[in-house]
CSV table of C-alpha atoms and ligand atoms in Angstrom, one decimal:
chain,number,residue,atom,x,y,z
G,11,UNK,CA,-41.9,-10.0,-5.9
G,12,UNK,CA,-40.5,-12.9,-3.7
G,13,UNK,CA,-36.8,-13.8,-2.2
G,14,UNK,CA,-34.8,-15.3,-5.5
G,15,UNK,CA,-33.8,-18.8,-4.3
G,16,UNK,CA,-30.2,-19.0,-3.1
G,17,UNK,CA,-28.3,-21.6,-0.8
G,18,UNK,CA,-25.1,-21.0,0.6
G,19,UNK,CA,-22.7,-22.8,2.5
G,20,UNK,CA,-19.1,-22.8,3.2
G,21,UNK,CA,-16.7,-24.8,5.2
G,22,UNK,CA,-13.3,-23.1,7.2
G,23,UNK,CA,-9.5,-23.9,5.5
G,24,UNK,CA,-8.4,-25.6,8.9
G,25,UNK,CA,-6.7,-28.1,8.3
G,26,UNK,CA,-7.1,-30.9,6.3
G,27,UNK,CA,-11.4,-32.1,5.0
G,28,UNK,CA,-12.4,-35.2,6.7
G,29,UNK,CA,-15.7,-37.5,6.3
G,30,UNK,CA,-17.6,-35.8,8.3
G,31,UNK,CA,-17.3,-32.2,6.2
G,32,UNK,CA,-17.2,-34.2,3.0
G,33,UNK,CA,-21.0,-36.3,4.0
G,34,UNK,CA,-22.4,-33.3,6.1
G,35,UNK,CA,-21.9,-30.5,4.2
G,36,UNK,CA,-20.0,-31.3,0.5
G,37,UNK,CA,-21.4,-33.9,-0.7
G,38,UNK,CA,-24.8,-32.9,-0.1
G,39,UNK,CA,-24.2,-29.4,-1.5
G,40,UNK,CA,-23.9,-31.0,-5.3
G,41,UNK,CA,-27.5,-31.6,-5.9
G,42,UNK,CA,-28.6,-28.0,-4.9
G,43,UNK,CA,-26.0,-26.7,-8.1
G,44,UNK,CA,-29.0,-27.8,-10.1
G,45,UNK,CA,-32.5,-26.7,-8.0
G,46,UNK,CA,-31.1,-23.1,-6.6
G,47,UNK,CA,-28.9,-20.7,-7.5
G,48,UNK,CA,-25.1,-21.7,-5.0
G,49,UNK,CA,-22.3,-19.9,-2.9
G,50,UNK,CA,-19.8,-21.6,-1.3
G,51,UNK,CA,-17.0,-20.0,0.6
G,52,UNK,CA,-13.8,-21.2,1.8
G,53,UNK,CA,-14.2,-18.6,5.3
G,54,UNK,CA,-11.1,-17.9,6.3
G,55,UNK,CA,-12.7,-15.2,8.2
G,56,UNK,CA,-13.8,-17.9,10.7
G,57,UNK,CA,-10.9,-19.4,10.5
G,58,UNK,CA,-8.5,-16.7,12.3
G,59,UNK,CA,-11.2,-17.3,15.2
G,60,UNK,CA,-9.2,-19.7,17.2
G,61,UNK,CA,-6.0,-18.9,16.8
G,62,UNK,CA,-4.3,-17.1,13.6
G,63,UNK,CA,-2.3,-19.9,11.4
G,64,UNK,CA,0.8,-19.6,9.8
G,65,UNK,CA,0.0,-17.5,7.0
G,66,UNK,CA,1.3,-20.1,3.9
G,67,UNK,CA,-0.8,-22.8,5.8
G,68,UNK,CA,-3.5,-20.4,5.2
G,69,UNK,CA,-3.2,-19.9,2.2
G,70,UNK,CA,-2.5,-23.6,1.4
G,71,UNK,CA,-5.9,-24.6,3.1
G,72,UNK,CA,-7.9,-22.1,0.9
G,73,UNK,CA,-6.8,-23.2,-2.1
G,74,UNK,CA,-6.9,-27.6,-0.8
G,75,UNK,CA,-10.6,-26.9,0.5
G,76,UNK,CA,-11.1,-25.2,-2.9
G,77,UNK,CA,-9.6,-28.0,-4.7
G,78,UNK,CA,-11.9,-30.3,-2.9
G,79,UNK,CA,-15.2,-28.8,-3.8
G,80,UNK,CA,-13.9,-28.8,-7.0
G,81,UNK,CA,-13.3,-32.5,-7.0
G,82,UNK,CA,-16.5,-33.5,-4.9
G,83,UNK,CA,-18.5,-32.4,-7.4
G,84,UNK,CA,-19.3,-28.6,-7.5
G,85,UNK,CA,-18.8,-27.1,-11.0
G,86,UNK,CA,-17.6,-23.3,-11.0
G,87,UNK,CA,-19.2,-22.5,-13.4
G,88,UNK,CA,-23.0,-23.5,-12.3
G,89,UNK,CA,-22.1,-22.5,-8.9
G,90,UNK,CA,-19.8,-20.0,-6.7
G,91,UNK,CA,-16.9,-20.4,-5.1
G,92,UNK,CA,-14.4,-17.5,-3.7
G,93,UNK,CA,-12.4,-17.0,-0.3
G,94,UNK,CA,-14.6,-15.0,2.7
G,95,UNK,CA,-11.9,-12.3,3.1
G,96,UNK,CA,-12.0,-10.4,-0.8
G,97,UNK,CA,-15.7,-9.8,-0.2
G,98,UNK,CA,-15.7,-7.2,2.3
G,99,UNK,CA,-19.5,-7.8,2.8
G,100,UNK,CA,-19.0,-9.9,5.3
G,101,UNK,CA,-17.0,-8.0,7.5
G,102,UNK,CA,-19.3,-5.2,7.5
G,103,UNK,CA,-22.5,-7.2,7.5
G,104,UNK,CA,-20.8,-8.9,10.9
G,105,UNK,CA,-20.3,-5.7,12.2
G,106,UNK,CA,-23.3,-4.6,12.2
G,107,UNK,CA,-25.1,-7.8,13.6
G,108,UNK,CA,-22.8,-7.4,16.3
G,109,UNK,CA,-25.0,-4.4,17.0
G,110,UNK,CA,-28.0,-6.6,16.0
G,111,UNK,CA,-26.7,-9.9,18.6
G,112,UNK,CA,-27.0,-9.7,22.5
G,113,UNK,CA,-24.0,-11.3,24.4
G,114,UNK,CA,-26.6,-13.3,26.2
G,115,UNK,CA,-27.1,-15.1,22.2
G,116,UNK,CA,-23.5,-16.1,22.4
G,117,UNK,CA,-22.9,-16.9,25.5
G,118,UNK,CA,-25.5,-20.0,25.0
G,119,UNK,CA,-23.8,-20.9,21.8
G,120,UNK,CA,-22.4,-24.6,22.5
G,121,UNK,CA,-19.6,-24.2,20.1
G,122,UNK,CA,-18.4,-21.4,21.9
G,123,UNK,CA,-18.4,-23.0,24.8
G,124,UNK,CA,-16.7,-26.3,23.2
G,125,UNK,CA,-14.2,-24.7,22.1
G,126,UNK,CA,-13.3,-21.7,24.6
G,127,UNK,CA,-13.5,-24.6,27.4
G,128,UNK,CA,-12.5,-23.5,30.5
G,129,UNK,CA,-10.5,-20.1,29.6
G,130,UNK,CA,-13.5,-18.5,27.9
G,131,UNK,CA,-12.3,-15.3,29.4
G,132,UNK,CA,-8.7,-15.9,27.1
G,133,UNK,CA,-10.7,-16.7,24.1
G,134,UNK,CA,-11.1,-14.0,21.4
G,135,UNK,CA,-13.7,-12.0,20.9
G,136,UNK,CA,-13.8,-12.9,16.7
G,137,UNK,CA,-15.1,-16.8,18.6
G,138,UNK,CA,-17.4,-15.8,20.3
G,139,UNK,CA,-19.1,-13.7,17.8
G,140,UNK,CA,-18.7,-16.5,15.4
G,141,UNK,CA,-22.4,-16.6,14.8
G,142,UNK,CA,-22.4,-13.4,14.2
G,143,UNK,CA,-20.1,-14.0,11.9
G,144,UNK,CA,-22.0,-16.6,10.0
G,145,UNK,CA,-25.1,-15.5,9.7
G,146,UNK,CA,-23.6,-12.1,8.1
G,147,UNK,CA,-22.1,-14.6,5.1
G,148,UNK,CA,-25.3,-16.2,5.1
G,149,UNK,CA,-27.7,-13.2,4.3
G,150,UNK,CA,-25.2,-10.7,2.3
G,151,UNK,CA,-26.8,-13.1,-0.2
G,152,UNK,CA,-30.0,-13.4,1.6
G,153,UNK,CA,-29.3,-17.0,1.4
G,154,UNK,CA,-32.8,-18.6,1.3
G,155,UNK,CA,-31.4,-22.0,2.1
G,156,UNK,CA,-28.3,-23.3,3.8
G,157,UNK,CA,-27.8,-27.1,3.3
G,158,UNK,CA,-25.0,-28.4,7.0
G,159,UNK,CA,-24.3,-30.9,9.0
G,160,UNK,CA,-26.1,-31.3,12.1
G,161,UNK,CA,-23.7,-29.4,14.6
G,162,UNK,CA,-24.3,-25.8,12.8
G,163,UNK,CA,-27.9,-26.2,13.7
G,164,UNK,CA,-28.0,-23.6,16.6
G,165,UNK,CA,-25.9,-20.9,14.3
G,166,UNK,CA,-28.5,-21.1,11.8
G,167,UNK,CA,-31.2,-20.4,14.8
G,168,UNK,CA,-29.3,-17.3,16.0
G,169,UNK,CA,-28.7,-16.3,12.2
G,170,UNK,CA,-33.3,-17.0,12.2
G,171,UNK,CA,-33.1,-14.4,15.2
G,172,UNK,CA,-30.6,-11.9,14.1
G,173,UNK,CA,-32.4,-11.3,10.7
G,174,UNK,CA,-36.1,-11.1,12.5
G,175,UNK,CA,-34.2,-8.9,14.8
G,176,UNK,CA,-33.5,-6.1,11.6
G,177,UNK,CA,-36.5,-7.1,10.4
G,178,UNK,CA,-38.5,-5.8,12.8
G,179,UNK,CA,-36.3,-2.9,14.2
G,180,UNK,CA,-35.9,-1.2,11.5
G,181,UNK,CA,-39.4,-2.3,9.6
G,182,UNK,CA,-40.3,1.6,9.2
G,183,UNK,CA,-37.6,2.7,7.5
G,184,UNK,CA,-37.7,-0.7,4.8
G,185,UNK,CA,-41.3,0.0,4.5
G,186,UNK,CA,-40.9,3.7,3.5
G,187,UNK,CA,-37.6,2.7,1.5
G,188,UNK,CA,-39.4,0.3,-0.4
G,189,UNK,CA,-36.4,-2.2,0.1
G,190,UNK,CA,-38.7,-4.8,1.6
G,191,UNK,CA,-40.4,-7.6,0.7
G,192,UNK,CA,-43.9,-9.8,1.5
G,193,UNK,CA,-43.5,-12.4,4.4
G,194,UNK,CA,-43.8,-15.6,2.4
G,195,UNK,CA,-45.0,-17.1,5.8
G,196,UNK,CA,-47.3,-14.1,7.9
G,197,UNK,CA,-46.6,-14.4,11.9
G,198,UNK,CA,-47.1,-12.3,14.4
G,199,UNK,CA,-43.9,-11.5,15.1
G,200,UNK,CA,-42.8,-10.3,12.3
G,201,UNK,CA,-43.7,-7.3,10.3
G,202,UNK,CA,-45.4,-7.4,7.4
G,203,UNK,CA,-42.5,-7.0,4.5
G,204,UNK,CA,-38.6,-8.7,5.5
G,205,UNK,CA,-35.1,-7.4,4.3
G,206,UNK,CA,-33.7,-10.1,5.0
G,207,UNK,CA,-35.3,-13.7,4.6
G,208,UNK,CA,-35.8,-16.2,7.7
G,209,UNK,CA,-33.2,-18.6,6.3
G,210,UNK,CA,-34.4,-22.1,5.9
G,211,UNK,CA,-31.5,-24.7,7.8
G,212,UNK,CA,-30.7,-27.8,5.2
G,213,UNK,CA,-29.8,-30.5,7.7
G,214,UNK,CA,-31.3,-33.9,6.3
G,215,UNK,CA,-29.8,-37.4,5.8
G,216,UNK,CA,-28.1,-40.7,6.4
G,217,UNK,CA,-25.6,-38.0,7.8
G,218,UNK,CA,-25.8,-34.7,9.1
G,219,UNK,CA,-23.3,-35.6,11.8
G,220,UNK,CA,-20.4,-38.0,11.2
G,221,UNK,CA,-19.1,-39.3,15.0
G,222,UNK,CA,-15.4,-39.9,15.4
G,223,UNK,CA,-13.7,-43.3,14.8
G,224,UNK,CA,-12.4,-43.6,18.3
G,225,UNK,CA,-15.2,-42.8,20.0
G,226,UNK,CA,-18.5,-42.7,18.2
G,227,UNK,CA,-19.8,-40.0,21.0
G,228,UNK,CA,-17.9,-37.6,19.5
G,229,UNK,CA,-18.1,-35.7,16.5
G,230,UNK,CA,-15.4,-36.9,14.3
G,231,UNK,CA,-13.3,-33.0,13.5
G,232,UNK,CA,-10.3,-31.8,12.0
G,233,UNK,CA,-9.0,-30.5,15.7
G,234,UNK,CA,-8.9,-34.4,17.7
G,235,UNK,CA,-5.7,-34.5,18.1
G,236,UNK,CA,-6.0,-38.4,16.8
G,237,UNK,CA,-5.5,-39.1,13.2
G,238,UNK,CA,-7.0,-42.5,13.3
G,239,UNK,CA,-10.4,-40.3,14.6
G,240,UNK,CA,-11.4,-39.6,10.8
G,241,UNK,CA,-10.7,-40.1,7.6
G,242,UNK,CA,-9.3,-37.2,5.7
G,243,UNK,CA,-10.2,-36.9,2.1
G,244,UNK,CA,-6.2,-36.7,1.4
G,245,UNK,CA,-5.9,-40.0,3.0
G,246,UNK,CA,-4.4,-42.6,1.2
G,247,UNK,CA,-6.2,-46.4,-0.4
G,248,UNK,CA,-4.3,-47.9,2.3
G,249,UNK,CA,-4.6,-45.3,5.5
G,250,UNK,CA,-8.3,-45.2,4.7
G,251,UNK,CA,-8.0,-49.1,5.2
G,252,UNK,CA,-6.2,-49.1,7.9
G,253,UNK,CA,-8.6,-46.3,10.0
G,254,UNK,CA,-11.3,-48.3,8.6
G,255,UNK,CA,-10.1,-51.6,10.2
G,256,UNK,CA,-9.4,-50.3,13.6
G,257,UNK,CA,-11.9,-48.1,14.4
G,258,UNK,CA,-13.9,-48.8,17.5
G,259,UNK,CA,-16.7,-50.8,17.6
G,260,UNK,CA,-18.5,-53.7,20.2
G,261,UNK,CA,-18.6,-57.1,20.4
G,262,UNK,CA,-22.4,-57.8,18.5
G,263,UNK,CA,-23.0,-58.9,15.0
G,264,UNK,CA,-24.6,-55.8,13.3
G,265,UNK,CA,-28.5,-55.6,13.7
G,266,UNK,CA,-30.7,-56.2,10.8
G,267,UNK,CA,-33.1,-52.9,12.0
G,268,UNK,CA,-32.6,-49.3,12.9
G,269,UNK,CA,-33.6,-49.5,16.4
G,270,UNK,CA,-31.2,-52.4,17.2
G,271,UNK,CA,-28.0,-49.3,16.8
G,272,UNK,CA,-29.5,-47.6,19.9
G,273,UNK,CA,-26.5,-47.8,22.3
G,274,UNK,CA,-24.2,-48.3,19.8
G,275,UNK,CA,-22.7,-45.1,19.1
G,276,UNK,CA,-20.0,-47.0,17.3
G,277,UNK,CA,-22.2,-49.8,15.1
G,278,UNK,CA,-24.5,-46.6,13.8
G,279,UNK,CA,-21.6,-44.4,13.1
G,280,UNK,CA,-20.2,-47.1,11.0
G,281,UNK,CA,-23.6,-47.9,9.1
G,282,UNK,CA,-24.5,-44.4,9.1
G,283,UNK,CA,-21.3,-43.7,7.2
G,284,UNK,CA,-22.1,-46.5,4.8
G,285,UNK,CA,-25.5,-45.4,3.8
G,286,UNK,CA,-24.3,-41.9,2.8
G,287,UNK,CA,-21.4,-43.3,0.7
G,288,UNK,CA,-23.8,-45.7,-1.3
G,289,UNK,CA,-26.2,-43.6,-1.2
G,290,UNK,CA,-28.8,-45.6,0.6
G,291,UNK,CA,-31.2,-46.1,3.8
G,292,UNK,CA,-29.3,-47.1,6.9
G,293,UNK,CA,-32.5,-50.0,6.9
G,294,UNK,CA,-31.3,-51.0,3.5
G,295,UNK,CA,-27.5,-51.1,4.8
G,296,UNK,CA,-28.8,-53.3,8.2
G,297,UNK,CA,-31.1,-55.2,5.1
G,298,UNK,CA,-28.2,-56.8,3.6
G,299,UNK,CA,-26.0,-56.7,6.9
G,300,UNK,CA,-27.3,-57.4,9.6
G,301,UNK,CA,-26.5,-60.8,11.9
G,302,UNK,CA,-23.1,-60.2,9.7
G,303,UNK,CA,-19.8,-59.4,12.1
G,304,UNK,CA,-17.8,-56.5,11.8
G,305,UNK,CA,-15.3,-58.6,10.7
G,306,UNK,CA,-17.1,-59.1,7.4
G,307,UNK,CA,-18.3,-55.4,7.6
G,308,UNK,CA,-15.5,-53.1,8.1
G,309,UNK,CA,-13.9,-54.4,4.8
G,310,UNK,CA,-17.1,-53.8,2.8
G,311,UNK,CA,-17.1,-50.6,3.9
G,312,UNK,CA,-12.9,-49.7,3.1
G,313,UNK,CA,-13.7,-50.9,-0.3
G,314,UNK,CA,-16.3,-48.5,-0.4
G,315,UNK,CA,-14.9,-45.7,1.0
G,316,UNK,CA,-11.6,-46.1,-1.1
G,317,UNK,CA,-14.0,-46.7,-4.1
G,318,UNK,CA,-16.0,-43.1,-3.6
G,319,UNK,CA,-13.1,-40.9,-2.2
G,320,UNK,CA,-9.6,-42.0,-4.1
G,321,UNK,CA,-10.9,-40.4,-7.5
G,322,UNK,CA,-11.4,-37.2,-5.7
G,323,UNK,CA,-8.2,-37.6,-3.5
G,324,UNK,CA,-6.3,-37.4,-7.5
G,325,UNK,CA,-8.5,-34.6,-8.1
G,326,UNK,CA,-7.0,-32.6,-5.2
G,327,UNK,CA,-3.6,-33.9,-6.0
G,328,UNK,CA,-3.5,-32.5,-9.4
G,329,UNK,CA,-5.0,-29.0,-8.5
G,330,UNK,CA,-2.3,-29.0,-5.8
G,331,UNK,CA,-0.3,-28.6,-9.3
G,332,UNK,CA,-2.2,-26.1,-10.6
G,333,UNK,CA,-2.7,-23.2,-7.9
G,334,UNK,CA,-3.3,-20.7,-10.6
G,335,UNK,CA,-6.1,-22.5,-11.8
G,336,UNK,CA,-7.4,-22.4,-8.5
G,337,UNK,CA,-6.8,-18.9,-7.5
G,338,UNK,CA,-8.6,-17.6,-11.3
G,339,UNK,CA,-11.5,-19.5,-10.2
G,340,UNK,CA,-11.6,-18.0,-6.6
G,341,UNK,CA,-11.0,-14.2,-8.4
G,342,UNK,CA,-14.4,-14.7,-11.0
G,343,UNK,CA,-16.2,-16.6,-8.1
G,344,UNK,CA,-15.3,-13.3,-5.5
G,345,UNK,CA,-17.1,-10.4,-8.2
G,346,UNK,CA,-19.4,-12.7,-8.6
G,347,UNK,CA,-20.8,-12.8,-4.7
G,348,UNK,CA,-19.4,-9.3,-4.8
G,349,UNK,CA,-21.8,-8.3,-7.5
G,350,UNK,CA,-24.6,-10.0,-5.5
G,351,UNK,CA,-24.2,-8.9,-2.1
G,352,UNK,CA,-22.6,-4.6,-2.4
G,353,UNK,CA,-26.0,-3.6,-3.4
G,354,UNK,CA,-27.9,-6.0,-0.6
G,355,UNK,CA,-25.1,-4.1,2.0
G,356,UNK,CA,-25.9,-0.6,-0.1
G,357,UNK,CA,-29.9,-0.8,1.0
G,358,UNK,CA,-28.6,-1.9,4.8
G,359,UNK,CA,-26.5,1.6,4.8
G,360,UNK,CA,-29.5,3.6,4.2
G,361,UNK,CA,-31.8,1.5,6.1
G,362,UNK,CA,-29.7,2.4,9.5
G,363,UNK,CA,-28.8,5.6,8.7
G,364,UNK,CA,-25.7,6.1,7.6
G,365,UNK,CA,-25.0,9.0,5.5
G,366,UNK,CA,-23.8,8.1,2.3
G,367,UNK,CA,-20.8,11.2,0.4
G,368,UNK,CA,-19.7,9.2,-2.2
K,412,AQP,N1,-19.1,-34.7,12.3
K,412,AQP,C1,-19.6,-34.2,11.1
K,412,AQP,N2,-20.7,-34.7,10.8
K,412,AQP,C2,-21.0,-33.9,9.5
K,412,AQP,N3,-20.9,-32.5,9.2
K,412,AQP,C3,-19.6,-32.4,9.9
K,412,AQP,N4,-19.1,-31.0,9.1
K,412,AQP,C4,-18.3,-31.0,10.3
K,412,AQP,N5,-18.0,-32.0,10.9
K,412,AQP,C5,-19.0,-32.9,10.6
K,412,AQP,C6,-20.0,-29.9,9.0
K,412,AQP,O1,-18.7,-29.4,8.0
K,412,AQP,C7,-19.5,-27.8,7.4
K,412,AQP,C8,-17.9,-27.0,7.7
K,412,AQP,O2,-17.3,-27.9,8.7
K,412,AQP,P1,-16.8,-26.3,10.0
K,412,AQP,O3,-14.8,-26.5,8.6
K,412,AQP,O4,-16.6,-24.8,9.4
K,412,AQP,O5,-15.4,-27.0,10.7
K,412,AQP,P2,-15.8,-27.4,12.0
K,412,AQP,O6,-17.8,-27.3,11.9
K,412,AQP,O7,-16.1,-26.6,12.8
K,412,AQP,O8,-15.6,-28.9,11.7
K,412,AQP,P3,-14.8,-30.0,12.4
K,412,AQP,O9,-13.7,-30.7,11.8
K,412,AQP,O10,-15.2,-30.2,12.9
K,412,AQP,O11,-13.7,-28.8,12.8
K,412,AQP,P4,-12.7,-28.6,14.4
K,412,AQP,O12,-11.9,-29.6,14.8
K,412,AQP,O13,-11.6,-27.0,14.0
K,412,AQP,O14,-13.8,-27.4,15.0
K,412,AQP,C9,-20.2,-27.2,8.3
K,412,AQP,O15,-21.5,-27.7,7.3
K,412,AQP,C10,-20.4,-28.5,10.0
K,412,AQP,O16,-21.6,-28.6,10.1
């Protein structure tokens, strides 16, 4: 017996989805649907860790992110699509993982440091425990693969640390109950049988970290106060073109080889965006545009972005008029997700020794 190949990923329903979320995550999920079982979650429990959004806005954003998944090519028949709060296994396993993970591990997370800022004492406990909930999201399904952007690398390493500690701490019970799987890559650090897989990140391609259009050293992000820093998936043609026209650049022409992008973060970012949208490598893009000025490259990038993104935007607008359709997709997804997670949680309770009297 081996772990079944299964991918899990998600996006928070906080504000508008942007080009970084699309290129770094959602667009890359589409081909995975044909490679393995896929579960895509709208992670609303994560969306309350920084602060509680307005309830109506949280609901609207949950439907909007779901619409974006479908408009981007996630097929609700092939993939499970649901919102996290509807499957209690996430919260239950997260609590157990809070007791597996060490405070020191959490304190080292750079995303926590960034988001908590100087006022760490005042950040919610949920923000500190965010990576433990993320580990639960993945391992409640024993997911073997997680397609995400580069910024999630450290959280995925922590997921593996939690899985490794659980597998080691409970190795005897796992063996006794017969709920383990032979470790596919035997190592002295892990027992022969694993309960949780050692999940592999899927972080690849030219757009694993899309940067702000205003500052090539900062990640494109929903929480950047400047709307000009990002392209939102709901932006119309004119707005997309305007944002690309106004994007920060340098005075040099584009180089003919990727090495020439070193020390030019804004140029590197725009070439990366072009490459990802055109499904080409950065080298191929520079073969075409090397030696040309931004005054020529930016209009070509704007045309490409408009051609790629606006059909999706219209589809998202259509779904906005059909909230019942979205809700029924989420309901079906939550039932299918719970059917996978619940037996896994049942085993976890047995392994730990929670008395089952039901
Ligand atoms: N700039 C980015 N480039 C590539 N991938 C990105 N992702 C986010 N930003 C970029 C990927 O999108 C997925 C979901 O992200 P999330 O919604 O969980 O939240 P986030 O990473 O916190 O997104 P933001 O925009 O940066 O939100 P704020 O501003 O609230 O922090 C993940 O796979 C992520 O890698």
